[in-house]
Structure formats: C-alpha cells, structure tokens
Amino acid sequence: MLRSRMAGIGKYLPEQIVRNQDLLRYMDTSDEWIQERTGIQERRYAHRTAETTTTMGVAAAQIAMDRAGVTAAEIDFIIFATLSPDYYFPGCGVLLQRAMKMKEIGALDVRNQCSGFVYALSIADQYIRTGTYKNILVVGAEKHSFGLDFSTRGRNVSVIFGDGAGAVVIQPARNDQEGILSTHLHSDGESAEILAMYNPGTHANHWKQEEFASFDDAAIGQMFFSHAMIDKGQVYPYMDGPAVFKKAIVKFPEVILEALEKNGLTPADLNLLIPHQANLRIAQFVQQKLGLQDSQVYNNIQYYGNTTAASVPIALCEAWEKGKVKEGDLICLAAFGSGFTWGSVLLKW
Ligand code: ACO
C-alpha cells in the first residue's frame, strides 16, 4: 500500500505581537505567573476585521502549495481543522476552497480541537494509501483572540491562546524510505465538559426543568443563545486547567510510545518530537518522561501561545525552516486536547 508524505509545509502568524505585559490592560495577571505556569512570553493576534481563521489558513496553504510545487487546480481534497471557525456553519473548508478558487473538490472540517491536525493528517494518510487522492491540503488554523474572556474572570484560559495557521500538502511517497509510518487516534469523552465551550449549543444544560417547560417555541432561540449567557460569561471557553494537565502528561507519552512501539522503535531513535504546544510545562514533562534530549523536542509556545489545531503544523514548519528537519529524519507529531482526544503521527521526512 502507498505511504503518504508531506510534500510542502507552510505557516502564517499574524503581525500583531501581544506580550504578557500587554494583557495587564484587561485583566489581573502578571508576566511572571504566565511564564512560570505556561512558558508563554508572547502570542500573536489576528487583525480584528481583515483576518479570519480562513484567511490565515489560506496564507499558510499558499506557502505549503508553493513549496510542494502544486497549484490550486491540482489540489483534490481539503481537510480543515479548527475550533474557531469563521461561521458556526458552514465550515472553513469550503471558504478556503472559494478563496483559493479550487475545483469543486471535497472539503472536510475536523472538530478535534488541539488534536485536530493530527486527526486531519490521519484522514489524509488513509486517502493517499487507498489511492483515492494525490494532492490533499491539510490545514490547521485558529483565531482565538475573537472568542476569549479578557476580563480577570477568564484569565486562566485567555492568557494561553494565540492565533495562527499551518498547512501541509500530502502526496503519495516517492519511495519506501519516506512518509507517514503510522497514525494513532484516541478519545475519552468522560471529561468532555472540563475543557469546552458550551454555547451556543443544543445541550440546554443551563435551564432547570421547570424553566425549560415554560419556554414556548417562540422563545426557544434564547435557549441556544441568550443575554444571560453573555452576562455570565458562558459564551467563552471553560477549562479546568489542573485536570487537563494531569491527563495530558499521561496520554502524551503513552501515544508517542504507542507509535514508536508499533514501528519497532524507541524514543532514542527519534530525531524530533513536535508536541502540540499546549503548555511548555506539559512538553517538558513529556520530554523528561521519555528521556529525550533538548535537541529531540521542538517547542515554540513561548512566542505564539497555544494555537490549538495550528500548533503542530506551525511548529513543524518552523523547525523545518530552521533546518532542524532533514530528509530521512524520524519525526513524531503528538497532540492532546479537549474531548479528550489525543493522537500521534510517526513519519520519515
Ligand atoms: N494570572 C494570574 N493568576 C491566575 C491566572 C492568570 N492568568 N489564571 C489563574 N490564576 C490564579 C487562579 O485564580 C488561582 O488563584 P487562587 O489560588 O487564589 O484561587 C491560581 O492562579 C491557581 O489557579 P489554577 O487554575 O489552579 O492554576 P494552575 O496552577 O493549575 O495553572 C494552568 C493554570 C496554567 C492553566 C494549568 O492548570 C495548566 O497548565 N493546565 C493544563 C491545561 C493546558 O495547558 N491547557 C491548554 C489548553 S488545552 C490543551 O491544549 C491541551
């Protein structure tokens, strides 16, 4: 069966740099707290009106396509991972198809948050392996800055996230020395609500049964989206940080070892691990647990914050641009996030 490979990679980071000190204008926090707990020094925020998740995805995609030597007309499938889409629906995949004037190809949106890009890659890999498509565009992009609670109430979440995009063109491998060796996906919905954005949604959890009964059909829209939700800050992401941390430091190493073991390899064989940039402390814990050298792990959360579905392709692209990813290198991409969902991709560059 054909393997798939990354034929081109690109990233886009918006111009505006927001340092930790800049956040003090909105909330009670400190550079020291943020750096100590997360490693983050600064992040990028998209232009408020001119840039969206899709436009950033398009910018990253164009670079990836140029590097792969592929035109928009040659792309035969789009997979777009994000948790901050331009619209509730339709998804960003079709908006990118329109913006890049692509043919009437399939466009799939992936909603697996921090592990969205890893999930998206696994899908692309299957389509290449079965010979269905030849040039798949996989994009991870986020415009978090539009949906965060910048008051002190939301500080545990809002200081972490940043905007940006990354993209790859996936093609059939040229030989059996390169390409994606295996992909590994997992989920555990037991804790779905501890890292989530509940509204707008169809869950109706905010309403007690008696209130629920009092709603007539005309008022039902309020259950989906109401002034009360906005007033109470229930329209922003919620995170139980310590609980996420505890699970992440178990599942990250587990899924990396799973990928290595499946291929008869060990952590010592890895040239580079690109962990989802959730939190520098999580990445450092994983590095220590696997006994990896500093040169075997790439982190850039210090400069971009957590860009969720975009973090893995941004980090991989940056590492490649710096010459840290060379032909034949063994690379592991790994992610963990909301859901919970987690996964890994092991590949030979
Ligand atoms: N500035 C200053 N103080 C803050 C801030 C802030 N931005 N945020 C929270 N605090 C305060 C809290 O109010 C609390 O104060 P209190 O003790 O007086 O009540 C104190 O700091 C500790 O709060 P916790 O939420 O328990 O903070 P914790 O020490 O766990 O650190 C953090 C929070 C950094 C989020 C941590 O839990 C963590 O790293 N969790 C992992 C989650 C993660 O990385 N998520 C990223 C997104 S998900 C993903 O990508 C996997």
mmCIF file of C-alpha atoms and ligand atoms in Angstrom:
data_model
loop_
_atom_site.group_PDB
_atom_site.id
_atom_site.type_symbol
_atom_site.label_atom_id
_atom_site.label_comp_id
_atom_site.label_asym_id
_atom_site.label_seq_id
_atom_site.Cartn_x
_atom_site.Cartn_y
_atom_site.Cartn_z
ATOM 1 C CA MET A 1 0.000 0.000 0.000
ATOM 2 C CA LEU A 2 1.170 3.542 -0.809
ATOM 3 C CA ARG A 3 2.505 5.655 2.002
ATOM 4 C CA SER A 4 1.808 9.387 2.163
ATOM 5 C CA ARG A 5 4.360 12.157 2.614
ATOM 6 C CA MET A 6 4.434 15.869 3.296
ATOM 7 C CA ALA A 7 5.394 17.486 0.005
ATOM 8 C CA GLY A 8 5.188 21.080 1.240
ATOM 9 C CA ILE A 9 4.608 22.901 4.504
ATOM 10 C CA GLY A 10 3.679 26.499 5.338
ATOM 11 C CA LYS A 11 2.746 28.654 8.296
ATOM 12 C CA TYR A 12 1.177 32.038 8.864
ATOM 13 C CA LEU A 13 1.398 34.116 12.026
ATOM 14 C CA PRO A 14 -0.397 37.449 12.215
ATOM 15 C CA GLU A 15 1.748 40.539 12.681
ATOM 16 C CA GLN A 16 0.417 41.806 15.980
ATOM 17 C CA ILE A 17 2.569 40.616 18.886
ATOM 18 C CA VAL A 18 0.827 40.627 22.256
ATOM 19 C CA ARG A 19 3.256 40.348 25.166
ATOM 20 C CA ASN A 20 2.215 39.136 28.597
ATOM 21 C CA GLN A 21 2.505 42.687 29.936
ATOM 22 C CA ASP A 22 0.015 43.869 27.286
ATOM 23 C CA LEU A 23 -2.666 41.643 28.864
ATOM 24 C CA LEU A 24 -2.426 43.592 32.125
ATOM 25 C CA ARG A 25 -4.519 46.269 30.448
ATOM 26 C CA TYR A 26 -7.533 43.947 30.570
ATOM 27 C CA MET A 27 -7.052 41.571 33.483
ATOM 28 C CA ASP A 28 -5.322 40.983 36.771
ATOM 29 C CA THR A 29 -2.364 38.812 35.795
ATOM 30 C CA SER A 30 1.415 39.029 35.553
ATOM 31 C CA ASP A 31 4.215 38.162 33.172
ATOM 32 C CA GLU A 32 5.760 36.096 35.948
ATOM 33 C CA TRP A 33 2.587 33.995 36.540
ATOM 34 C CA ILE A 34 2.103 33.317 32.856
ATOM 35 C CA GLN A 35 5.725 32.398 32.148
ATOM 36 C CA GLU A 36 6.069 30.253 35.246
ATOM 37 C CA ARG A 37 2.901 28.212 34.605
ATOM 38 C CA THR A 38 2.877 28.058 30.808
ATOM 39 C CA GLY A 39 6.240 29.200 29.417
ATOM 40 C CA ILE A 40 4.440 31.734 27.209
ATOM 41 C CA GLN A 41 6.121 35.126 26.698
ATOM 42 C CA GLU A 42 4.007 36.446 23.835
ATOM 43 C CA ARG A 43 1.402 35.409 21.278
ATOM 44 C CA ARG A 44 0.027 36.780 18.009
ATOM 45 C CA TYR A 45 -3.454 38.193 17.490
ATOM 46 C CA ALA A 46 -5.068 38.398 14.074
ATOM 47 C CA HIS A 47 -6.235 41.682 12.631
ATOM 48 C CA ARG A 48 -9.705 42.164 14.088
ATOM 49 C CA THR A 49 -11.575 42.573 10.823
ATOM 50 C CA ALA A 50 -9.230 41.838 7.922
ATOM 51 C CA GLU A 51 -8.130 38.393 9.104
ATOM 52 C CA THR A 52 -10.175 35.302 9.880
ATOM 53 C CA THR A 53 -9.361 31.681 10.572
ATOM 54 C CA THR A 54 -9.891 31.012 6.868
ATOM 55 C CA THR A 55 -7.717 33.861 5.575
ATOM 56 C CA MET A 56 -4.860 32.729 7.814
ATOM 57 C CA GLY A 57 -5.398 29.141 6.639
ATOM 58 C CA VAL A 58 -5.261 30.342 3.026
ATOM 59 C CA ALA A 59 -1.982 32.186 3.649
ATOM 60 C CA ALA A 60 -0.354 29.089 5.179
ATOM 61 C CA ALA A 61 -1.815 26.857 2.451
ATOM 62 C CA GLN A 62 -0.414 29.022 -0.336
ATOM 63 C CA ILE A 63 3.104 28.703 1.090
ATOM 64 C CA ALA A 64 2.726 24.933 1.517
ATOM 65 C CA MET A 65 1.442 24.591 -2.065
ATOM 66 C CA ASP A 66 4.245 26.766 -3.481
ATOM 67 C CA ARG A 67 6.822 24.672 -1.649
ATOM 68 C CA ALA A 68 5.206 21.479 -2.951
ATOM 69 C CA GLY A 69 5.066 22.924 -6.459
ATOM 70 C CA VAL A 70 1.316 22.355 -6.608
ATOM 71 C CA THR A 71 -1.319 24.774 -7.946
ATOM 72 C CA ALA A 72 -4.814 25.282 -6.560
ATOM 73 C CA ALA A 73 -6.184 23.415 -9.583
ATOM 74 C CA GLU A 74 -4.179 20.328 -8.614
ATOM 75 C CA ILE A 75 -5.467 20.027 -5.039
ATOM 76 C CA ASP A 76 -8.061 17.245 -4.969
ATOM 77 C CA PHE A 77 -9.216 17.313 -1.339
ATOM 78 C CA ILE A 78 -9.253 19.781 1.576
ATOM 79 C CA ILE A 79 -9.196 18.929 5.273
ATOM 80 C CA PHE A 80 -9.511 21.925 7.604
ATOM 81 C CA ALA A 81 -9.095 21.587 11.367
ATOM 82 C CA THR A 82 -10.185 24.401 13.686
ATOM 83 C CA LEU A 83 -12.213 25.136 16.810
ATOM 84 C CA SER A 84 -12.641 28.797 15.917
ATOM 85 C CA PRO A 85 -14.341 28.742 12.503
ATOM 86 C CA ASP A 86 -15.422 31.887 10.658
ATOM 87 C CA TYR A 87 -19.036 30.710 10.908
ATOM 88 C CA TYR A 88 -20.885 28.297 13.173
ATOM 89 C CA PHE A 89 -21.622 26.708 9.809
ATOM 90 C CA PRO A 90 -20.579 26.197 7.035
ATOM 91 C CA GLY A 91 -17.047 25.208 7.947
ATOM 92 C CA CYS A 92 -13.767 26.801 6.886
ATOM 93 C CA GLY A 93 -13.030 24.099 4.287
ATOM 94 C CA VAL A 94 -15.484 25.495 1.749
ATOM 95 C CA LEU A 95 -14.426 29.075 2.493
ATOM 96 C CA LEU A 96 -10.839 28.109 1.702
ATOM 97 C CA GLN A 97 -11.993 26.299 -1.469
ATOM 98 C CA ARG A 98 -13.724 29.502 -2.569
ATOM 99 C CA ALA A 99 -10.880 31.838 -1.604
ATOM 100 C CA MET A 100 -8.278 29.726 -3.414
ATOM 101 C CA LYS A 101 -10.535 29.235 -6.450
ATOM 102 C CA MET A 102 -10.162 25.486 -6.278
ATOM 103 C CA LYS A 103 -12.199 23.000 -8.280
ATOM 104 C CA GLU A 104 -15.428 21.535 -6.836
ATOM 105 C CA ILE A 105 -13.428 19.148 -4.675
ATOM 106 C CA GLY A 106 -14.421 17.704 -1.300
ATOM 107 C CA ALA A 107 -13.840 19.887 1.758
ATOM 108 C CA LEU A 108 -13.920 18.261 5.173
ATOM 109 C CA ASP A 109 -13.918 20.099 8.506
ATOM 110 C CA VAL A 110 -12.361 18.443 11.539
ATOM 111 C CA ARG A 111 -13.513 19.370 15.047
ATOM 112 C CA ASN A 112 -10.983 17.724 17.296
ATOM 113 C CA GLN A 113 -9.574 20.877 18.855
ATOM 114 C CA CYS A 114 -5.931 20.522 19.919
ATOM 115 C CA SER A 115 -5.580 17.149 18.222
ATOM 116 C CA GLY A 116 -7.449 18.365 15.112
ATOM 117 C CA PHE A 117 -4.369 18.498 12.914
ATOM 118 C CA VAL A 118 -3.207 15.008 13.921
ATOM 119 C CA TYR A 119 -6.706 13.643 13.236
ATOM 120 C CA ALA A 120 -6.765 15.508 9.895
ATOM 121 C CA LEU A 121 -3.396 14.049 8.883
ATOM 122 C CA SER A 122 -4.584 10.531 9.663
ATOM 123 C CA ILE A 123 -7.550 11.038 7.325
ATOM 124 C CA ALA A 124 -5.338 12.378 4.530
ATOM 125 C CA ASP A 125 -2.993 9.426 5.033
ATOM 126 C CA GLN A 126 -5.838 6.950 4.520
ATOM 127 C CA TYR A 127 -6.997 8.642 1.310
ATOM 128 C CA ILE A 128 -3.455 8.556 -0.101
ATOM 129 C CA ARG A 129 -2.903 4.935 0.967
ATOM 130 C CA THR A 130 -6.062 3.841 -0.839
ATOM 131 C CA GLY A 131 -5.077 5.801 -3.946
ATOM 132 C CA THR A 132 -8.207 7.968 -3.755
ATOM 133 C CA TYR A 133 -6.435 11.353 -3.904
ATOM 134 C CA LYS A 134 -2.991 12.600 -4.984
ATOM 135 C CA ASN A 135 -2.765 16.125 -3.520
ATOM 136 C CA ILE A 136 -4.510 16.732 -0.234
ATOM 137 C CA LEU A 137 -4.356 20.083 1.519
ATOM 138 C CA VAL A 138 -4.444 19.747 5.311
ATOM 139 C CA VAL A 139 -4.866 22.974 7.276
ATOM 140 C CA GLY A 140 -4.943 23.822 10.971
ATOM 141 C CA ALA A 141 -5.894 27.422 11.812
ATOM 142 C CA GLU A 142 -7.290 29.393 14.738
ATOM 143 C CA LYS A 143 -8.455 32.906 15.502
ATOM 144 C CA HIS A 144 -8.789 32.519 19.258
ATOM 145 C CA SER A 145 -8.442 36.205 20.044
ATOM 146 C CA PHE A 146 -12.015 36.843 18.923
ATOM 147 C CA GLY A 147 -13.554 34.458 21.440
ATOM 148 C CA LEU A 148 -11.733 34.880 24.730
ATOM 149 C CA ASP A 149 -12.860 36.398 28.003
ATOM 150 C CA PHE A 150 -10.354 39.215 28.540
ATOM 151 C CA SER A 151 -11.665 40.036 31.995
ATOM 152 C CA THR A 152 -9.980 38.628 35.117
ATOM 153 C CA ARG A 153 -12.760 36.013 35.201
ATOM 154 C CA GLY A 154 -11.353 34.351 32.083
ATOM 155 C CA ARG A 155 -7.640 34.835 32.712
ATOM 156 C CA ASN A 156 -6.730 31.164 33.276
ATOM 157 C CA VAL A 157 -7.803 30.471 29.676
ATOM 158 C CA SER A 158 -7.251 33.709 27.780
ATOM 159 C CA VAL A 159 -3.545 34.133 28.587
ATOM 160 C CA ILE A 160 -2.782 30.756 26.975
ATOM 161 C CA PHE A 161 -4.180 31.097 23.467
ATOM 162 C CA GLY A 162 -2.880 32.719 20.294
ATOM 163 C CA ASP A 163 -3.797 32.962 16.617
ATOM 164 C CA GLY A 164 -2.122 31.441 13.567
ATOM 165 C CA ALA A 165 -2.229 28.790 10.873
ATOM 166 C CA GLY A 166 -0.216 25.934 9.440
ATOM 167 C CA ALA A 167 -0.743 23.762 6.378
ATOM 168 C CA VAL A 168 0.739 20.807 4.532
ATOM 169 C CA VAL A 169 0.282 19.248 1.111
ATOM 170 C CA ILE A 170 0.051 15.471 1.391
ATOM 171 C CA GLN A 171 1.071 13.357 -1.600
ATOM 172 C CA PRO A 172 1.988 9.715 -2.249
ATOM 173 C CA ALA A 173 5.525 8.942 -1.033
ATOM 174 C CA ARG A 174 8.190 8.706 -3.751
ATOM 175 C CA ASN A 175 9.864 5.657 -2.215
ATOM 176 C CA ASP A 176 9.631 3.385 0.817
ATOM 177 C CA GLN A 177 12.217 5.393 2.766
ATOM 178 C CA GLU A 178 9.888 8.352 3.427
ATOM 179 C CA GLY A 179 6.403 9.200 4.548
ATOM 180 C CA ILE A 180 3.908 8.567 7.328
ATOM 181 C CA LEU A 181 4.645 5.253 9.050
ATOM 182 C CA SER A 182 1.542 5.122 11.223
ATOM 183 C CA THR A 183 -1.141 7.235 12.887
ATOM 184 C CA HIS A 184 -2.754 6.607 16.276
ATOM 185 C CA LEU A 185 -6.001 8.213 17.479
ATOM 186 C CA HIS A 186 -7.788 8.055 20.823
ATOM 187 C CA SER A 187 -10.638 9.649 22.738
ATOM 188 C CA ASP A 188 -12.237 9.608 26.179
ATOM 189 C CA GLY A 189 -15.465 11.610 26.347
ATOM 190 C CA GLU A 190 -15.866 11.048 30.080
ATOM 191 C CA SER A 191 -14.433 14.519 30.781
ATOM 192 C CA ALA A 192 -15.843 16.315 27.733
ATOM 193 C CA GLU A 193 -17.068 19.260 29.818
ATOM 194 C CA ILE A 194 -13.818 20.126 31.599
ATOM 195 C CA LEU A 195 -12.294 21.782 28.534
ATOM 196 C CA ALA A 196 -15.137 23.059 26.419
ATOM 197 C CA MET A 197 -17.091 25.951 25.006
ATOM 198 C CA TYR A 198 -20.721 25.153 25.751
ATOM 199 C CA ASN A 199 -22.540 27.940 23.955
ATOM 200 C CA PRO A 200 -24.140 28.355 21.543
ATOM 201 C CA GLY A 201 -25.137 24.702 21.556
ATOM 202 C CA THR A 202 -28.147 22.400 21.712
ATOM 203 C CA HIS A 203 -27.469 20.953 25.173
ATOM 204 C CA ALA A 204 -29.988 23.072 27.166
ATOM 205 C CA ASN A 205 -27.963 22.360 30.325
ATOM 206 C CA HIS A 206 -28.371 25.920 31.558
ATOM 207 C CA TRP A 207 -32.051 25.602 32.141
ATOM 208 C CA LYS A 208 -33.743 23.860 35.016
ATOM 209 C CA GLN A 209 -36.530 21.503 34.014
ATOM 210 C CA GLU A 210 -39.254 23.955 35.183
ATOM 211 C CA GLU A 211 -37.719 26.845 33.225
ATOM 212 C CA PHE A 212 -37.416 24.577 30.247
ATOM 213 C CA ALA A 213 -41.135 23.787 30.422
ATOM 214 C CA SER A 214 -42.016 27.485 30.458
ATOM 215 C CA PHE A 215 -40.346 28.137 27.116
ATOM 216 C CA ASP A 216 -42.703 28.260 24.193
ATOM 217 C CA ASP A 217 -41.400 27.652 20.699
ATOM 218 C CA ALA A 218 -41.010 31.370 20.044
ATOM 219 C CA ALA A 219 -38.596 31.698 22.972
ATOM 220 C CA ILE A 220 -36.607 28.590 22.211
ATOM 221 C CA GLY A 221 -33.896 30.634 20.480
ATOM 222 C CA GLN A 222 -32.981 32.028 23.900
ATOM 223 C CA MET A 223 -32.021 28.552 25.000
ATOM 224 C CA PHE A 224 -29.465 28.485 22.241
ATOM 225 C CA PHE A 225 -28.081 31.943 22.817
ATOM 226 C CA SER A 226 -29.241 34.434 25.426
ATOM 227 C CA HIS A 227 -28.249 37.705 27.051
ATOM 228 C CA ALA A 228 -27.899 35.804 30.322
ATOM 229 C CA MET A 229 -25.274 33.544 28.790
ATOM 230 C CA ILE A 230 -23.301 36.563 27.682
ATOM 231 C CA ASP A 231 -23.686 38.307 31.043
ATOM 232 C CA LYS A 232 -22.486 35.225 32.929
ATOM 233 C CA GLY A 233 -19.547 34.689 30.564
ATOM 234 C CA GLN A 234 -20.920 31.337 29.450
ATOM 235 C CA VAL A 235 -20.046 32.022 25.839
ATOM 236 C CA TYR A 236 -16.316 31.612 26.414
ATOM 237 C CA PRO A 237 -14.146 28.505 26.646
ATOM 238 C CA TYR A 238 -14.125 26.815 30.048
ATOM 239 C CA MET A 239 -11.114 24.897 31.320
ATOM 240 C CA ASP A 240 -10.307 23.009 34.477
ATOM 241 C CA GLY A 241 -6.570 23.528 33.973
ATOM 242 C CA PRO A 242 -5.186 21.180 36.639
ATOM 243 C CA ALA A 243 -7.428 18.303 35.454
ATOM 244 C CA VAL A 244 -6.313 18.823 31.846
ATOM 245 C CA PHE A 245 -2.681 18.906 32.943
ATOM 246 C CA LYS A 246 -2.965 15.602 34.836
ATOM 247 C CA LYS A 247 -4.496 13.739 31.910
ATOM 248 C CA ALA A 248 -2.221 15.306 29.293
ATOM 249 C CA ILE A 249 1.013 14.234 30.969
ATOM 250 C CA VAL A 250 -0.179 10.611 30.944
ATOM 251 C CA LYS A 251 -1.662 10.456 27.447
ATOM 252 C CA PHE A 252 1.075 12.359 25.583
ATOM 253 C CA PRO A 253 3.875 9.890 26.454
ATOM 254 C CA GLU A 254 1.518 6.927 26.032
ATOM 255 C CA VAL A 255 0.534 7.789 22.464
ATOM 256 C CA ILE A 256 4.125 8.661 21.458
ATOM 257 C CA LEU A 257 5.357 5.304 22.780
ATOM 258 C CA GLU A 258 2.460 3.571 21.016
ATOM 259 C CA ALA A 259 3.634 4.986 17.673
ATOM 260 C CA LEU A 260 7.267 4.066 18.318
ATOM 261 C CA GLU A 261 6.473 0.551 19.528
ATOM 262 C CA LYS A 262 4.182 -0.110 16.571
ATOM 263 C CA ASN A 263 7.210 0.520 14.340
ATOM 264 C CA GLY A 264 9.744 -1.331 16.475
ATOM 265 C CA LEU A 265 11.429 1.910 17.559
ATOM 266 C CA THR A 266 12.328 3.645 20.828
ATOM 267 C CA PRO A 267 12.499 7.311 21.954
ATOM 268 C CA ALA A 268 16.257 7.237 21.276
ATOM 269 C CA ASP A 269 15.500 6.733 17.556
ATOM 270 C CA LEU A 270 13.538 9.986 17.324
ATOM 271 C CA ASN A 271 15.160 12.915 15.558
ATOM 272 C CA LEU A 272 12.392 15.288 16.555
ATOM 273 C CA LEU A 273 9.227 15.259 18.621
ATOM 274 C CA ILE A 274 6.752 18.033 17.799
ATOM 275 C CA PRO A 275 4.255 18.057 20.652
ATOM 276 C CA HIS A 276 1.090 20.142 20.394
ATOM 277 C CA GLN A 277 2.055 23.416 22.048
ATOM 278 C CA ALA A 278 -0.422 23.221 24.935
ATOM 279 C CA ASN A 279 1.844 24.393 27.698
ATOM 280 C CA LEU A 280 5.649 24.353 27.959
ATOM 281 C CA ARG A 281 5.416 22.568 31.314
ATOM 282 C CA ILE A 282 3.491 19.694 29.715
ATOM 283 C CA ALA A 283 6.052 19.402 26.890
ATOM 284 C CA GLN A 284 8.932 19.433 29.398
ATOM 285 C CA PHE A 285 7.250 16.742 31.488
ATOM 286 C CA VAL A 286 6.773 14.569 28.387
ATOM 287 C CA GLN A 287 10.414 15.101 27.367
ATOM 288 C CA GLN A 288 11.615 14.045 30.789
ATOM 289 C CA LYS A 289 9.298 11.021 30.942
ATOM 290 C CA LEU A 290 10.573 9.758 27.566
ATOM 291 C CA GLY A 291 14.203 10.587 28.358
ATOM 292 C CA LEU A 292 14.566 12.846 25.311
ATOM 293 C CA GLN A 293 17.398 15.331 24.819
ATOM 294 C CA ASP A 294 16.592 19.041 24.292
ATOM 295 C CA SER A 295 17.611 18.643 20.646
ATOM 296 C CA GLN A 296 14.915 15.969 20.169
ATOM 297 C CA VAL A 297 11.953 18.194 21.093
ATOM 298 C CA TYR A 298 10.771 21.358 19.357
ATOM 299 C CA ASN A 299 8.813 23.984 21.281
ATOM 300 C CA ASN A 300 7.754 27.485 20.249
ATOM 301 C CA ILE A 301 4.813 28.157 22.576
ATOM 302 C CA GLN A 302 6.988 30.887 24.136
ATOM 303 C CA TYR A 303 6.350 33.067 21.071
ATOM 304 C CA TYR A 304 2.943 32.016 19.767
ATOM 305 C CA GLY A 305 0.991 30.714 22.767
ATOM 306 C CA ASN A 306 -1.283 27.726 22.275
ATOM 307 C CA THR A 307 -2.685 27.856 18.748
ATOM 308 C CA THR A 308 -4.684 24.617 19.135
ATOM 309 C CA ALA A 309 -5.189 22.941 15.717
ATOM 310 C CA ALA A 310 -2.486 25.159 14.202
ATOM 311 C CA SER A 311 0.253 24.491 16.756
ATOM 312 C CA VAL A 312 1.659 21.243 15.327
ATOM 313 C CA PRO A 313 1.980 22.440 11.704
ATOM 314 C CA ILE A 314 3.327 25.844 12.822
ATOM 315 C CA ALA A 315 5.987 24.170 14.986
ATOM 316 C CA LEU A 316 6.857 21.581 12.329
ATOM 317 C CA CYS A 317 7.119 24.286 9.673
ATOM 318 C CA GLU A 318 9.299 26.487 11.854
ATOM 319 C CA ALA A 319 11.579 23.564 12.741
ATOM 320 C CA TRP A 320 11.874 22.718 9.019
ATOM 321 C CA GLU A 321 12.623 26.360 8.128
ATOM 322 C CA LYS A 322 15.389 26.386 10.743
ATOM 323 C CA GLY A 323 16.950 23.276 9.205
ATOM 324 C CA LYS A 324 16.022 21.067 12.155
ATOM 325 C CA VAL A 325 14.064 18.648 9.947
ATOM 326 C CA LYS A 326 16.129 16.876 7.308
ATOM 327 C CA GLU A 327 15.435 14.208 4.741
ATOM 328 C CA GLY A 328 15.219 10.782 6.352
ATOM 329 C CA ASP A 329 14.625 12.165 9.873
ATOM 330 C CA LEU A 330 12.235 10.276 12.136
ATOM 331 C CA ILE A 331 9.601 12.764 13.344
ATOM 332 C CA CYS A 332 6.773 12.239 15.810
ATOM 333 C CA LEU A 333 3.819 14.620 15.953
ATOM 334 C CA ALA A 334 1.652 14.275 19.052
ATOM 335 C CA ALA A 335 -1.353 16.112 20.411
ATOM 336 C CA PHE A 336 -3.771 16.049 23.322
ATOM 337 C CA GLY A 337 -6.761 18.261 23.983
ATOM 338 C CA SER A 338 -10.427 18.893 24.528
ATOM 339 C CA GLY A 339 -12.717 15.892 24.269
ATOM 340 C CA PHE A 340 -10.469 14.458 25.469
ATOM 341 C CA THR A 341 -8.918 13.442 22.187
ATOM 342 C CA TRP A 342 -5.289 12.642 21.538
ATOM 343 C CA GLY A 343 -3.141 11.097 18.868
ATOM 344 C CA SER A 344 0.241 10.741 17.213
ATOM 345 C CA VAL A 345 1.753 10.521 13.754
ATOM 346 C CA LEU A 346 5.147 8.919 13.159
ATOM 347 C CA LEU A 347 6.835 9.807 9.887
ATOM 348 C CA LYS A 348 10.100 9.738 7.963
ATOM 349 C CA TRP A 349 10.748 13.143 6.406
HETATM 350 N N1 ACO B 1 -2.844 35.238 36.109
HETATM 351 C C1 ACO B 1 -2.710 35.239 37.442
HETATM 352 N N2 ACO B 1 -3.308 34.343 38.230
HETATM 353 C C2 ACO B 1 -4.068 33.415 37.651
HETATM 354 C C3 ACO B 1 -4.253 33.340 36.253
HETATM 355 C C4 ACO B 1 -3.581 34.303 35.472
HETATM 356 N N3 ACO B 1 -3.669 34.334 34.141
HETATM 357 N N4 ACO B 1 -5.052 32.303 35.981
HETATM 358 C C5 ACO B 1 -5.384 31.729 37.121
HETATM 359 N N5 ACO B 1 -4.799 32.385 38.155
HETATM 360 C C6 ACO B 1 -4.877 32.107 39.576
HETATM 361 C C7 ACO B 1 -6.155 31.423 39.958
HETATM 362 O O1 ACO B 1 -7.177 32.356 40.156
HETATM 363 C C8 ACO B 1 -5.763 30.694 41.195
HETATM 364 O O2 ACO B 1 -5.771 31.601 42.260
HETATM 365 P P1 ACO B 1 -6.239 31.149 43.728
HETATM 366 O O3 ACO B 1 -5.282 30.080 44.132
HETATM 367 O O4 ACO B 1 -6.116 32.404 44.518
HETATM 368 O O5 ACO B 1 -7.629 30.653 43.565
HETATM 369 C C9 ACO B 1 -4.322 30.304 40.952
HETATM 370 O O6 ACO B 1 -3.861 31.166 39.909
HETATM 371 C C10 ACO B 1 -4.181 28.878 40.514
HETATM 372 O O7 ACO B 1 -5.213 28.580 39.535
HETATM 373 P P2 ACO B 1 -5.267 27.261 38.746
HETATM 374 O O8 ACO B 1 -6.293 27.307 37.684
HETATM 375 O O9 ACO B 1 -5.300 26.118 39.733
HETATM 376 O O10 ACO B 1 -3.885 27.389 38.058
HETATM 377 P P3 ACO B 1 -2.815 26.321 37.785
HETATM 378 O O11 ACO B 1 -1.718 26.465 38.734
HETATM 379 O O12 ACO B 1 -3.368 24.966 37.588
HETATM 380 O O13 ACO B 1 -2.354 26.845 36.362
HETATM 381 C C11 ACO B 1 -2.859 26.410 34.066
HETATM 382 C C12 ACO B 1 -3.317 27.052 35.346
HETATM 383 C C13 ACO B 1 -1.590 27.112 33.600
HETATM 384 C C14 ACO B 1 -3.915 26.541 33.030
HETATM 385 C C15 ACO B 1 -2.539 24.962 34.376
HETATM 386 O O14 ACO B 1 -3.610 24.342 35.032
HETATM 387 C C16 ACO B 1 -2.245 24.181 33.187
HETATM 388 O O15 ACO B 1 -1.212 24.328 32.566
HETATM 389 N N6 ACO B 1 -3.149 23.250 32.812
HETATM 390 C C17 ACO B 1 -3.007 22.496 31.610
HETATM 391 C C18 ACO B 1 -4.025 22.974 30.699
HETATM 392 C C19 ACO B 1 -3.483 23.498 29.435
HETATM 393 O O16 ACO B 1 -2.296 23.515 29.158
HETATM 394 N N7 ACO B 1 -4.393 23.893 28.645
HETATM 395 C C20 ACO B 1 -4.065 24.390 27.395
HETATM 396 C C21 ACO B 1 -5.248 24.225 26.508
HETATM 397 S S1 ACO B 1 -5.729 22.607 26.396
HETATM 398 C C22 ACO B 1 -4.648 21.877 25.506
HETATM 399 O O17 ACO B 1 -4.102 22.434 24.579
HETATM 400 C C23 ACO B 1 -4.339 20.521 25.876
#
